[in-house]
Coordinates of N, CA and C in Angstrom, one line a residue:
X1 N 82.7 -4.3 -133.9 CA 81.5 -4.1 -134.7 C 80.2 -4.1 -133.8
X2 N 79.3 -3.2 -134.0 CA 78.1 -3.1 -133.2 C 77.2 -4.3 -133.4
X3 N 76.5 -4.7 -132.4 CA 75.5 -5.8 -132.5 C 74.3 -5.3 -133.3
X4 N 73.8 -6.1 -134.1 CA 72.6 -5.8 -134.8 C 71.5 -6.8 -134.4
X5 N 70.3 -6.4 -134.4 CA 69.2 -7.2 -134.0 C 68.3 -7.5 -135.2
X6 N 68.7 -8.5 -136.0 CA 68.0 -8.9 -137.2 C 66.9 -9.9 -136.8
X7 N 65.7 -9.7 -137.3 CA 64.7 -10.7 -137.1 C 64.8 -11.8 -138.2
X8 N 64.6 -13.0 -137.8 CA 64.7 -14.1 -138.8 C 63.4 -14.8 -138.8
X9 N 63.2 -15.6 -139.8 CA 62.0 -16.4 -139.9 C 61.7 -17.2 -138.6
X10 N 62.8 -17.7 -138.0 CA 62.7 -18.5 -136.8 C 62.7 -17.7 -135.5
X11 N 62.8 -16.4 -135.6 CA 62.8 -15.5 -134.4 C 61.5 -15.7 -133.6
X12 N 61.6 -15.8 -132.3 CA 60.4 -16.1 -131.5 C 59.5 -14.8 -131.5
X13 N 60.0 -13.6 -131.9 CA 59.2 -12.4 -131.8 C 59.2 -11.6 -133.0
X14 N 59.1 -12.2 -134.2 CA 59.3 -11.4 -135.4 C 58.1 -10.3 -135.5
X15 N 58.5 -9.1 -135.6 CA 57.6 -8.0 -135.8 C 56.7 -7.7 -134.6
X16 N 56.9 -8.4 -133.5 CA 56.1 -8.3 -132.3 C 56.7 -7.5 -131.2
X17 N 55.9 -7.2 -130.2 CA 56.5 -6.4 -129.1 C 57.2 -7.4 -128.1
X18 N 58.2 -6.8 -127.5 CA 59.0 -7.6 -126.5 C 58.5 -7.3 -125.1
X19 N 58.6 -8.2 -124.2 CA 58.3 -7.9 -122.8 C 59.6 -7.5 -122.2
X20 N 59.5 -7.1 -120.9 CA 60.7 -6.7 -120.2 C 61.7 -7.9 -120.1
X21 N 61.1 -9.1 -119.8 CA 61.9 -10.3 -119.8 C 62.6 -10.6 -121.1
X22 N 61.9 -10.4 -122.2 CA 62.4 -10.6 -123.5 C 63.6 -9.6 -123.8
X23 N 63.4 -8.4 -123.4 CA 64.5 -7.4 -123.5 C 65.7 -7.8 -122.8
X24 N 65.5 -8.2 -121.5 CA 66.6 -8.7 -120.7 C 67.3 -9.8 -121.3
X25 N 66.6 -10.8 -121.8 CA 67.1 -12.0 -122.5 C 67.9 -11.5 -123.7
X26 N 67.4 -10.6 -124.5 CA 68.1 -10.2 -125.7 C 69.4 -9.5 -125.3
X27 N 69.4 -8.7 -124.3 CA 70.7 -8.0 -123.9 C 71.7 -9.0 -123.3
X28 N 71.2 -10.0 -122.6 CA 72.1 -11.0 -122.0 C 72.7 -11.9 -123.1
X29 N 72.1 -12.0 -124.3 CA 72.6 -12.9 -125.3 C 73.5 -12.2 -126.3
X30 N 73.8 -10.9 -126.1 CA 74.7 -10.2 -127.0 C 76.1 -10.7 -126.9
X31 N 76.8 -10.7 -128.1 CA 78.2 -11.1 -128.2 C 79.1 -9.9 -128.6
X32 N 78.5 -8.7 -128.6 CA 79.3 -7.5 -128.8 C 78.5 -6.3 -128.3
X33 N 79.2 -5.2 -128.2 CA 78.5 -3.9 -127.7 C 77.6 -3.5 -128.8
X34 N 76.3 -3.3 -128.4 CA 75.3 -2.8 -129.4 C 75.4 -1.3 -129.6
X35 N 75.1 -0.8 -130.8 CA 75.0 0.6 -131.1 C 73.9 1.2 -130.3
X36 N 73.9 2.5 -130.2 CA 72.8 3.2 -129.5 C 71.5 3.0 -130.3
X37 N 71.6 3.0 -131.7 CA 70.5 2.8 -132.5 C 69.9 1.4 -132.3
X38 N 70.7 0.4 -132.1 CA 70.2 -0.9 -131.9 C 69.5 -1.0 -130.5
X39 N 70.0 -0.3 -129.5 CA 69.4 -0.3 -128.2 C 68.0 0.4 -128.3
X40 N 68.0 1.5 -129.0 CA 66.7 2.2 -129.2 C 65.7 1.3 -129.9
X41 N 66.1 0.6 -130.9 CA 65.2 -0.3 -131.6 C 64.6 -1.3 -130.7
X42 N 65.4 -1.9 -129.8 CA 64.9 -2.9 -128.8 C 63.9 -2.2 -127.8
X43 N 64.3 -1.1 -127.3 CA 63.5 -0.4 -126.3 C 62.1 0.0 -126.9
X44 N 62.2 0.5 -128.2 CA 61.0 1.0 -128.8 C 60.0 -0.2 -129.1
X45 N 60.5 -1.4 -129.2 CA 59.7 -2.6 -129.4 C 59.2 -3.2 -128.1
X46 N 59.7 -2.7 -127.0 CA 59.4 -3.3 -125.7 C 58.2 -2.6 -125.0
X47 N 57.2 -3.4 -124.6 CA 56.1 -3.0 -123.8 C 56.3 -3.5 -122.4
X48 N 56.5 -2.6 -121.4 CA 56.9 -3.0 -120.1 C 55.7 -2.7 -119.1
X49 N 55.2 -3.8 -118.6 CA 54.1 -3.7 -117.6 C 54.6 -3.4 -116.2
X50 N 53.7 -2.7 -115.5 CA 54.1 -2.3 -114.1 C 54.5 -3.5 -113.3
X51 N 53.9 -4.7 -113.5 CA 54.2 -5.9 -112.7 C 55.6 -6.4 -113.0
X52 N 56.1 -6.1 -114.3 CA 57.4 -6.6 -114.6 C 58.6 -5.9 -113.9
X53 N 58.4 -4.6 -113.6 CA 59.4 -3.9 -112.9 C 59.2 -3.8 -111.4
X54 N 58.1 -4.3 -110.9 CA 57.8 -4.2 -109.5 C 58.9 -4.6 -108.6
X55 N 59.6 -5.7 -108.9 CA 60.6 -6.2 -108.0 C 61.9 -5.3 -108.0
X56 N 62.0 -4.4 -109.0 CA 63.1 -3.5 -109.1 C 62.8 -2.1 -108.5
X57 N 61.6 -1.9 -107.9 CA 61.3 -0.6 -107.4 C 61.7 -0.5 -105.9
X58 N 62.2 0.7 -105.6 CA 62.6 1.0 -104.2 C 63.2 2.4 -104.2
X59 N 62.6 3.2 -103.4 CA 63.0 4.6 -103.3 C 63.7 4.9 -102.0
X60 N 64.5 5.9 -102.0 CA 65.2 6.3 -100.7 C 65.3 7.8 -100.7
X61 N 65.5 8.3 -99.5 CA 65.7 9.8 -99.3 C 67.1 10.1 -99.7
X62 N 67.3 11.4 -100.1 CA 68.7 11.9 -100.4 C 69.1 11.7 -101.8
X63 N 69.1 10.5 -102.3 CA 69.6 10.2 -103.7 C 68.7 9.2 -104.3
X64 N 68.7 9.2 -105.6 CA 67.9 8.2 -106.4 C 68.5 6.8 -106.1
X65 N 67.7 5.8 -106.3 CA 68.1 4.4 -106.1 C 68.4 3.8 -107.5
X66 N 69.4 2.9 -107.5 CA 69.8 2.2 -108.7 C 69.6 0.7 -108.4
X67 N 68.9 0.0 -109.4 CA 68.6 -1.4 -109.2 C 69.1 -2.1 -110.5
X68 N 70.0 -3.0 -110.4 CA 70.5 -3.7 -111.6 C 69.6 -4.8 -112.0
X69 N 69.3 -4.8 -113.3 CA 68.5 -5.9 -113.9 C 69.4 -6.9 -114.5
X70 N 70.4 -6.5 -115.2 CA 71.4 -7.4 -115.8 C 72.7 -6.6 -116.1
X71 N 73.8 -7.4 -116.2 CA 75.1 -6.8 -116.6 C 75.9 -7.9 -117.2
X72 N 76.5 -7.7 -118.3 CA 77.6 -8.5 -118.9 C 78.7 -7.7 -119.4
X73 N 79.6 -8.2 -120.1 CA 80.7 -7.4 -120.6 C 80.3 -6.4 -121.7
X74 N 79.2 -6.5 -122.3 CA 78.8 -5.7 -123.4 C 77.7 -4.6 -123.1
X75 N 76.9 -4.9 -122.1 CA 75.8 -4.0 -121.8 C 75.3 -4.2 -120.3
X76 N 74.6 -3.2 -119.9 CA 74.1 -3.2 -118.5 C 72.7 -2.5 -118.5
X77 N 71.8 -3.1 -117.8 CA 70.5 -2.5 -117.7 C 70.1 -2.3 -116.2
X78 N 69.7 -1.0 -115.9 CA 69.3 -0.7 -114.5 C 67.9 0.0 -114.5
X79 N 67.2 -0.2 -113.4 CA 66.0 0.6 -113.1 C 66.4 1.6 -112.1
X80 N 66.1 2.9 -112.3 CA 66.4 3.9 -111.4 C 65.1 4.5 -110.8
X81 N 65.0 4.7 -109.5 CA 63.8 5.2 -108.8 C 64.2 6.6 -108.2
X82 N 63.4 7.6 -108.5 CA 63.7 9.0 -108.2 C 62.5 9.6 -107.4
X83 N 62.8 10.2 -106.3 CA 61.8 11.1 -105.6 C 61.9 12.4 -106.2
X84 N 60.9 13.3 -106.1 CA 61.0 14.6 -106.6 C 62.2 15.4 -106.1
X85 N 62.9 16.1 -107.0 CA 64.1 16.8 -106.6 C 65.4 16.1 -106.7
X86 N 65.3 14.8 -106.9 CA 66.6 14.0 -107.0 C 67.1 14.1 -108.4
X87 N 68.4 14.2 -108.5 CA 69.1 14.3 -109.9 C 70.5 13.7 -109.8
X88 N 71.0 13.5 -111.0 CA 72.4 13.1 -111.2 C 73.3 14.3 -111.1
X89 N 74.6 14.1 -110.9 CA 75.6 15.2 -111.1 C 75.6 15.4 -112.6
X90 N 76.1 16.5 -113.1 CA 76.4 16.7 -114.5 C 77.5 15.8 -114.9
X91 N 77.3 15.0 -115.9 CA 78.3 13.9 -116.2 C 78.3 13.5 -117.6
X92 N 79.4 12.8 -118.0 CA 79.4 12.1 -119.3 C 79.5 10.6 -119.0
X93 N 79.5 9.8 -120.0 CA 79.5 8.3 -119.7 C 80.9 7.8 -120.0
X94 N 81.9 8.6 -120.3 CA 83.3 8.3 -120.4 C 83.5 7.0 -121.2
X95 N 83.0 7.0 -122.4 CA 83.2 5.8 -123.3 C 82.0 4.9 -123.5
X96 N 81.0 5.1 -122.8 CA 79.7 4.3 -123.0 C 78.7 5.2 -123.6
X97 N 77.7 4.6 -124.3 CA 76.5 5.3 -124.7 C 75.4 4.7 -123.9
X98 N 74.3 5.5 -123.8 CA 73.2 5.0 -123.0 C 71.8 5.5 -123.5
X99 N 70.8 4.6 -123.3 CA 69.4 5.0 -123.6 C 68.7 5.0 -122.2
X100 N 67.8 6.0 -122.1 CA 66.9 6.1 -120.9 C 65.5 6.1 -121.4
X101 N 64.7 5.2 -120.8 CA 63.3 5.1 -121.1 C 62.5 5.5 -119.8
X102 N 61.5 6.4 -120.0 CA 60.7 6.9 -118.8 C 59.6 5.9 -118.7
X103 N 59.7 5.0 -117.6 CA 58.6 4.1 -117.4 C 57.4 4.8 -116.8
X104 N 57.7 5.7 -115.8 CA 56.6 6.4 -115.1 C 57.1 7.7 -114.6
X105 N 56.4 8.8 -114.8 CA 56.8 10.0 -114.2 C 57.3 11.0 -115.2
X106 N 58.0 12.0 -114.7 CA 58.5 13.1 -115.5 C 60.0 13.2 -115.3
X107 N 60.8 13.2 -116.4 CA 62.2 13.3 -116.4 C 62.6 14.6 -117.1
X108 N 63.5 15.4 -116.4 CA 64.1 16.5 -117.0 C 65.5 16.1 -117.4
X109 N 65.9 16.4 -118.6 CA 67.3 16.2 -119.1 C 67.9 17.5 -119.6
X110 N 69.0 17.9 -119.0 CA 69.7 19.1 -119.5 C 71.0 18.7 -120.1
X111 N 71.3 19.2 -121.3 CA 72.6 18.9 -121.9 C 73.5 20.1 -121.9
X112 N 74.8 19.8 -122.0 CA 75.8 20.8 -121.8 C 76.9 20.6 -122.9
X113 N 77.7 21.7 -123.1 CA 78.8 21.7 -124.0 C 80.0 22.1 -123.2
X114 N 81.1 21.4 -123.4 CA 82.4 21.6 -122.7 C 83.4 22.1 -123.7
X115 N 84.1 23.2 -123.4 CA 85.2 23.8 -124.1 C 86.3 24.0 -123.1
X116 N 87.5 23.6 -123.5 CA 88.7 23.7 -122.6 C 88.9 25.2 -122.1
X117 N 88.7 26.1 -123.1 CA 89.0 27.5 -122.8 C 87.9 28.1 -121.8
X118 N 86.7 27.7 -122.0 CA 85.6 28.4 -121.3 C 84.9 27.5 -120.2
X119 N 85.1 26.2 -120.3 CA 84.5 25.3 -119.4 C 83.1 24.8 -119.8
X120 N 82.3 24.5 -118.9 CA 81.0 23.9 -119.2 C 79.9 25.0 -119.4
X121 N 79.1 24.9 -120.4 CA 78.0 25.8 -120.7 C 76.7 25.0 -121.0
X122 N 75.6 25.6 -120.7 CA 74.3 25.1 -121.0 C 74.1 25.0 -122.5
X123 N 73.5 23.9 -122.9 CA 73.2 23.7 -124.3 C 71.7 23.6 -124.6
X124 N 71.0 22.7 -123.9 CA 69.5 22.5 -124.1 C 68.9 21.8 -123.0
X125 N 67.6 21.8 -123.0 CA 66.8 21.1 -122.0 C 65.6 20.5 -122.6
X126 N 65.2 19.3 -122.1 CA 63.9 18.7 -122.5 C 63.3 18.0 -121.4
X127 N 61.9 17.9 -121.5 CA 61.1 17.2 -120.5 C 60.6 15.9 -121.2
X128 N 60.7 14.8 -120.6 CA 60.2 13.6 -121.1 C 59.2 13.0 -120.1
X129 N 58.1 12.5 -120.6 CA 57.0 11.9 -119.7 C 57.0 10.4 -120.0
X130 N 56.1 9.7 -119.3 CA 55.9 8.3 -119.4 C 55.9 7.9 -120.9
X131 N 56.8 6.9 -121.2 CA 56.9 6.5 -122.6 C 58.0 7.2 -123.4
X132 N 58.6 8.2 -122.8 CA 59.7 9.0 -123.5 C 61.0 8.2 -123.5
X133 N 61.8 8.5 -124.5 CA 63.1 7.8 -124.7 C 64.1 8.8 -125.1
X134 N 65.2 8.8 -124.4 CA 66.3 9.7 -124.7 C 67.6 8.9 -124.6
X135 N 68.7 9.5 -125.1 CA 69.9 8.8 -125.0 C 71.1 9.7 -125.2
X136 N 72.3 9.2 -124.9 CA 73.5 10.0 -125.1 C 74.6 9.2 -125.7
X137 N 75.2 9.8 -126.6 CA 76.4 9.2 -127.3 C 77.6 9.6 -126.6
X138 N 78.8 9.1 -127.0 CA 80.1 9.6 -126.5 C 80.4 10.8 -127.3
X139 N 80.7 12.0 -126.9 CA 81.0 12.4 -125.5 C 80.0 13.3 -124.8
X140 N 78.7 13.0 -125.1 CA 77.6 13.9 -124.6 C 77.7 14.1 -123.1
X141 N 77.4 15.3 -122.6 CA 77.4 15.6 -121.2 C 75.9 16.0 -120.9
X142 N 75.4 15.4 -119.8 CA 74.0 15.8 -119.4 C 73.8 15.6 -117.9
X143 N 72.6 16.0 -117.5 CA 72.1 15.8 -116.1 C 70.7 15.4 -116.2
X144 N 70.3 14.4 -115.5 CA 69.0 13.9 -115.4 C 68.4 14.1 -114.1
X145 N 67.1 14.2 -114.0 CA 66.5 14.3 -112.7 C 65.0 14.4 -112.7
X146 N 64.4 14.2 -111.5 CA 63.0 14.3 -111.3 C 62.7 15.7 -110.8
X147 N 62.1 16.6 -111.5 CA 61.9 17.9 -111.0 C 61.1 18.0 -109.7
X148 N 61.6 19.0 -108.9 CA 60.8 19.2 -107.6 C 59.4 19.4 -107.8
X149 N 59.0 20.1 -108.9 CA 57.6 20.5 -109.2 C 56.8 19.3 -109.7
X150 N 57.4 18.2 -110.0 CA 56.6 17.0 -110.5 C 55.6 16.5 -109.5
X151 N 55.9 16.5 -108.2 CA 55.0 16.1 -107.2 C 54.8 14.6 -107.2
X152 N 55.6 13.8 -108.0 CA 55.4 12.4 -108.0 C 56.8 11.7 -108.3
X153 N 56.8 10.4 -108.0 CA 58.0 9.6 -108.2 C 58.2 9.4 -109.7
X154 N 59.5 9.0 -110.0 CA 59.9 8.8 -111.4 C 60.6 7.4 -111.4
X155 N 60.3 6.6 -112.4 CA 60.9 5.3 -112.6 C 61.5 5.3 -114.1
X156 N 62.8 5.1 -114.2 CA 63.4 5.1 -115.5 C 64.2 3.8 -115.7
X157 N 64.3 3.4 -117.0 CA 65.1 2.2 -117.3 C 66.3 2.7 -118.1
X158 N 67.5 2.3 -117.7 CA 68.7 2.7 -118.4 C 69.5 1.5 -118.9
X159 N 69.9 1.7 -120.2 CA 70.8 0.7 -120.8 C 72.1 1.3 -121.2
X160 N 73.2 0.8 -120.7 CA 74.5 1.4 -121.0 C 75.3 0.3 -121.8
X161 N 76.0 0.8 -122.8 CA 76.8 -0.1 -123.6 C 78.1 0.6 -124.0
X162 N 79.3 0.1 -123.6 CA 79.4 -1.0 -122.6 C 79.0 -0.5 -121.2
X163 N 79.0 -1.4 -120.2 CA 78.6 -1.0 -118.8 C 79.4 0.2 -118.3
X164 N 78.7 1.0 -117.5 CA 79.4 2.2 -117.0 C 80.6 1.8 -116.1
X165 N 81.6 2.7 -116.2 CA 82.8 2.6 -115.3 C 82.9 3.9 -114.6
X166 N 84.1 4.4 -114.6 CA 84.3 5.8 -114.0 C 83.8 6.8 -114.9
X167 N 83.0 7.8 -114.4 CA 82.4 8.8 -115.2 C 83.2 10.1 -114.9
X168 N 83.1 11.1 -115.8 CA 83.6 12.4 -115.6 C 82.4 13.3 -115.2
X169 N 82.7 14.2 -114.2 CA 81.6 15.1 -113.8 C 82.1 16.5 -114.0
X170 N 81.2 17.4 -114.1 CA 81.4 18.8 -114.5 C 80.6 19.8 -113.6
X171 N 81.1 21.0 -113.6 CA 80.3 22.1 -112.9 C 80.1 23.2 -113.9
X172 N 78.9 23.8 -113.9 CA 78.6 24.9 -114.8 C 79.6 26.0 -114.7
X173 N 80.1 26.6 -115.8 CA 81.0 27.7 -115.8 C 82.4 27.4 -115.4
X174 N 82.8 26.1 -115.2 CA 84.1 25.7 -114.7 C 84.7 24.8 -115.8
X175 N 86.1 24.9 -115.9 CA 86.8 24.0 -116.8 C 87.3 22.8 -116.1
X176 N 87.1 22.7 -114.8 CA 87.5 21.6 -114.0 C 86.7 20.3 -114.3
X177 N 87.3 19.2 -114.4 CA 86.7 17.9 -114.6 C 87.1 17.0 -113.5
X178 N 86.0 16.5 -112.8 CA 86.3 15.5 -111.7 C 85.9 14.1 -112.2
X179 N 86.3 13.2 -111.4 CA 86.0 11.8 -111.6 C 85.0 11.3 -110.6
X180 N 84.1 10.5 -111.1 CA 83.0 10.0 -110.3 C 82.8 8.5 -110.6
X181 N 82.8 7.7 -109.6 CA 82.5 6.3 -109.8 C 81.1 6.0 -109.2
X182 N 80.1 5.7 -110.0 CA 78.8 5.4 -109.5 C 78.8 4.3 -108.4
X183 N 78.0 4.5 -107.4 CA 77.9 3.5 -106.4 C 77.4 2.2 -107.0
X184 N 77.7 1.1 -106.3 CA 77.1 -0.2 -106.7 C 75.6 0.0 -106.6
X185 N 74.8 -0.7 -107.4 CA 73.4 -0.6 -107.3 C 72.9 -0.9 -105.9
X186 N 71.8 -0.3 -105.5 CA 71.2 -0.5 -104.2 C 70.7 -1.9 -104.1
X187 N 70.2 -2.4 -105.3 CA 69.7 -3.8 -105.4 C 70.2 -4.4 -106.6
X188 N 70.7 -5.6 -106.5 CA 71.2 -6.4 -107.6 C 70.4 -7.6 -107.8

């Protein structure tokens, strides 16, 4: 059963905004895997100050950086830092759903459709800017990245439920599916 986030009379934050720390505490207190809708509800209520994510920032050349905020058996939260032109492989979450919040910058998300007979095909594209929220259910296939043309760094906050394990990766126009294990976060 999916976790629900019901406010009660005794709730410390009824109807109010959550901080980044509050969000982390809420995720850490879960006793089951939350639905994507429940994760969206929490993220939409959270106001994240630049100072709250400062300790999770760190960029590198070549590939985006992954910084773990928290992880338990039900959910995982990461801060990802992207230089212009950095992007994920085309992938699904192989049994997990995930929400992505754009803390700062421009995120391009491309979604795909997979058919055994024809392979992977383009489906749609969207651009999200600071404050944008997107997500993927099982078995959505997508690619995320900071466009070359953005000219600036990108910081995103990712919440996966349950935590990511081995992912499936795809190539446009191909029916081949590969396996990909994300590297351990650069910072834990």
